[in-house]
Coordinates of N, CA and C in Angstrom, one line a residue:
M477 N 74.0 124.4 68.6 CA 75.3 125.4 69.8 C 76.7 125.2 69.6
T478 N 77.1 125.9 68.8 CA 78.8 125.7 68.7 C 79.4 126.7 70.0
D479 N 80.4 125.9 70.2 CA 81.5 126.7 71.9 C 82.7 127.1 70.4
T480 N 83.1 128.4 70.8 CA 84.4 128.8 70.5 C 85.3 128.5 71.4
I481 N 86.5 128.4 70.3 CA 87.5 128.2 71.8 C 88.5 128.3 72.2
E482 N 87.5 130.1 72.8 CA 87.8 130.9 74.1 C 86.8 130.5 75.2
K483 N 85.8 130.1 74.4 CA 84.6 129.6 75.7 C 84.9 128.1 76.3
W484 N 85.8 127.3 75.7 CA 86.3 126.1 75.5 C 87.5 125.8 76.4
L485 N 88.4 127.0 76.5 CA 89.7 127.1 77.4 C 89.5 127.7 78.7
E486 N 88.1 128.6 79.0 CA 87.7 129.1 80.2 C 87.6 128.1 81.2
T487 N 88.7 128.6 82.7 CA 88.4 127.6 83.2 C 88.1 128.6 84.8
K488 N 86.9 127.4 85.2 CA 86.6 127.8 87.1 C 87.8 127.7 87.6
H489 N 88.6 127.2 87.6 CA 90.1 127.2 88.8 C 91.5 127.3 88.0
P490 N 92.1 128.1 88.9 CA 93.4 128.7 88.2 C 94.5 127.3 87.4
E491 N 95.2 127.7 86.3 CA 95.6 126.6 85.6 C 97.0 125.6 86.6
S492 N 97.2 126.5 87.9 CA 98.5 125.9 89.0 C 97.4 124.8 89.4
V493 N 96.2 125.0 89.9 CA 95.2 124.0 90.8 C 94.8 123.2 90.2
L494 N 94.5 122.9 88.3 CA 94.6 122.0 87.5 C 95.7 121.2 87.4
R495 N 96.7 122.0 87.0 CA 98.0 121.1 87.1 C 98.3 120.2 87.8
K496 N 98.0 120.8 89.2 CA 98.4 119.8 90.6 C 97.5 118.6 90.3
A497 N 96.1 118.8 90.0 CA 95.2 117.7 90.0 C 95.6 116.8 89.0
F498 N 96.0 117.0 87.8 CA 96.2 116.4 86.8 C 97.4 116.0 87.0
E499 N 98.1 116.0 87.8 CA 99.5 115.4 87.9 C 98.8 114.3 88.9
L500 N 97.9 114.3 89.9 CA 97.8 113.1 90.9 C 97.0 112.1 90.2
V501 N 96.6 112.5 88.9 CA 95.9 110.9 87.9 C 96.6 110.8 86.9
E502 N 97.0 111.3 86.4 CA 98.2 111.4 85.1 C 98.7 109.4 85.4
D503 N 98.8 108.9 84.1 CA 99.7 108.7 83.6 C 101.2 108.7 83.7
K504 N 102.1 108.2 84.6 CA 103.4 109.1 85.1 C 104.0 108.5 84.1
R505 N 104.0 107.6 83.0 CA 104.7 106.8 81.7 C 104.7 107.6 80.8
N506 N 103.6 108.3 80.6 CA 103.0 109.5 79.5 C 101.7 109.7 79.9
W507 N 101.9 110.8 80.0 CA 100.6 112.0 80.2 C 99.7 111.6 79.4
K508 N 99.8 111.3 78.0 CA 98.5 111.4 77.2 C 98.0 110.0 77.0
N509 N 98.4 109.2 78.1 CA 97.6 108.0 77.4 C 96.7 107.7 78.5
P510 N 95.5 106.8 78.3 CA 94.0 106.8 79.3 C 94.8 106.9 80.4
I511 N 93.9 107.5 81.5 CA 93.6 107.5 82.6 C 93.2 106.6 83.8
R512 N 93.7 105.8 84.2 CA 93.0 104.7 85.3 C 93.5 104.8 86.4
K513 N 93.4 105.7 87.3 CA 94.1 105.7 88.9 C 93.4 105.7 90.0
R514 N 93.4 104.9 91.0 CA 93.2 105.2 92.5 C 93.3 106.0 93.6
V515 N 92.2 107.1 93.5 CA 92.5 108.3 94.7 C 91.4 108.4 96.1
K516 N 92.6 109.0 96.8 CA 91.6 109.1 98.0 C 91.0 110.5 98.2
T517 N 90.3 110.8 98.9 CA 89.8 112.5 98.5 C 91.3 113.1 99.6
E518 N 92.2 112.6 100.5 CA 92.9 113.2 101.3 C 93.9 113.2 100.3
D519 N 94.1 112.4 99.4 CA 95.5 113.0 98.4 C 95.5 114.3 97.7
F520 N 93.8 114.8 97.8 CA 93.8 115.9 97.0 C 94.0 117.0 98.2
A521 N 93.6 116.9 99.2 CA 94.1 118.2 100.4 C 95.2 117.9 100.8
K522 N 96.3 116.9 100.4 CA 97.7 116.8 100.6 C 98.4 117.6 99.4
A523 N 97.9 117.8 98.3 CA 98.2 118.8 97.4 C 97.7 120.3 97.9
G524 N 96.6 120.8 98.2 CA 96.1 121.7 98.6 C 95.2 122.2 97.8
I525 N 94.6 121.2 97.2 CA 93.7 121.2 96.3 C 92.1 121.1 97.3
T526 N 91.8 122.0 97.4 CA 90.6 122.2 98.6 C 88.7 122.6 98.1
G527 N 88.1 122.6 98.6 CA 86.8 122.5 98.2 C 86.1 121.1 97.5
D528 N 85.5 121.4 96.0 CA 84.8 120.4 95.4 C 86.2 119.6 94.5
W529 N 87.2 118.6 95.0 CA 88.4 118.2 94.0 C 88.2 117.1 92.9
Q530 N 86.7 116.6 92.8 CA 86.3 116.0 91.4 C 85.7 117.0 90.4
E531 N 85.2 118.4 90.6 CA 85.0 119.2 89.8 C 86.5 119.4 89.0
V532 N 87.0 119.9 90.1 CA 88.8 119.9 89.5 C 89.5 119.3 88.8
V533 N 89.3 117.8 89.2 CA 90.0 116.6 88.2 C 89.0 116.7 86.8
R534 N 87.8 116.7 87.1 CA 87.2 116.9 85.3 C 87.3 118.1 85.1
E535 N 87.7 118.7 85.6 CA 88.4 120.3 84.5 C 89.6 120.2 84.0
A536 N 90.7 119.7 85.2 CA 92.2 119.0 84.3 C 92.2 118.3 84.0
I537 N 91.3 117.4 83.4 CA 91.6 116.3 82.7 C 91.0 116.9 81.2
G538 N 89.9 117.4 81.4 CA 89.4 118.1 79.8 C 90.4 119.4 79.4
F539 N 91.1 120.0 79.9 CA 91.7 121.0 80.1 C 92.8 120.5 79.1
Y540 N 93.4 119.5 79.9 CA 94.9 118.9 79.7 C 94.7 117.7 78.2
A541 N 93.5 116.7 78.7 CA 93.7 115.6 78.0 C 92.0 115.5 76.8
G542 N 91.4 117.0 77.0 CA 90.3 116.9 76.2 C 89.7 115.7 76.2
S543 N 89.6 115.2 77.2 CA 88.5 113.7 77.5 C 87.8 113.7 78.8
H544 N 86.4 113.0 78.3 CA 85.6 113.0 79.9 C 86.2 112.6 80.9
T545 N 85.4 112.4 82.1 CA 86.2 111.8 82.9 C 85.2 111.1 83.6
L546 N 85.3 109.9 84.3 CA 84.8 109.2 85.2 C 84.8 109.0 86.6
I547 N 84.4 109.1 87.5 CA 84.6 108.7 88.9 C 84.0 108.2 89.3
T548 N 84.4 107.1 90.2 CA 83.3 106.3 90.5 C 84.1 105.6 92.2
Y549 N 83.0 105.6 93.0 CA 83.8 105.4 94.4 C 83.6 104.0 94.9
N550 N 84.7 103.2 95.6 CA 84.5 101.6 96.1 C 84.3 101.9 97.8
Q551 N 83.5 101.6 98.2 CA 82.8 101.9 99.4 C 83.9 100.7 100.3
Q552 N 84.3 99.4 99.4 CA 84.8 98.8 100.4 C 86.2 99.1 100.6
N553 N 87.2 99.7 99.8 CA 88.4 100.0 100.2 C 88.6 101.5 100.4
C554 N 87.6 102.4 100.5 CA 87.1 104.0 100.6 C 88.2 104.8 99.9
T555 N 88.0 103.9 98.3 CA 88.8 105.0 97.0 C 88.1 105.4 95.9
Y556 N 88.7 106.5 95.0 CA 87.7 106.5 94.3 C 88.7 106.5 92.8
L557 N 87.8 105.8 91.6 CA 88.6 105.2 90.6 C 88.3 106.2 89.5
V558 N 88.9 107.0 89.1 CA 89.2 108.0 87.8 C 89.7 107.6 86.9
E559 N 89.2 107.9 85.7 CA 89.1 107.4 84.5 C 88.7 108.3 83.3
A560 N 89.2 107.9 82.2 CA 89.4 109.0 81.1 C 89.8 108.0 80.3
E561 N 89.3 108.6 78.8 CA 90.3 108.2 77.6 C 91.4 108.5 77.5
G562 N 92.0 109.6 77.6 CA 93.5 110.2 77.9 C 93.0 111.0 76.0
Y563 N 94.4 111.9 75.7 CA 94.7 112.9 75.0 C 94.5 112.1 73.3
Y564 N 95.7 110.8 73.4 CA 95.3 110.0 71.8 C 93.8 110.3 71.5
K565 N 93.4 109.2 72.3 CA 92.3 109.2 71.8 C 90.9 110.1 71.7
S566 N 91.3 111.5 72.9 CA 90.4 112.3 72.3 C 90.7 113.5 71.1
V567 N 92.3 113.0 70.6 CA 91.9 113.8 69.6 C 92.5 112.6 68.0
G568 N 92.3 111.3 68.4 CA 92.3 110.6 68.0 C 93.5 109.9 66.7
A569 N 94.2 110.4 67.8 CA 95.7 109.3 67.1 C 96.0 108.0 67.5

């Protein structure tokens, strides 16, 4: 099965919500760099992202950087580590 570009560009969330989520996890020096960011659930609530924030983050990273996302919970400090290859690696640059 092959996906068309139109299918790939379909999103469940509005682009404005995806942008907010991506801005919370992106590398501030260069958004195309790999992503490795510690976050808390309340970070997303403060940004107005309600519901399943992990789903929104995965979709946002896929939409902007074209890469898959790994989210790992750290029980010691109650944070989540969000990791993704980033745009450069996704496009083979």
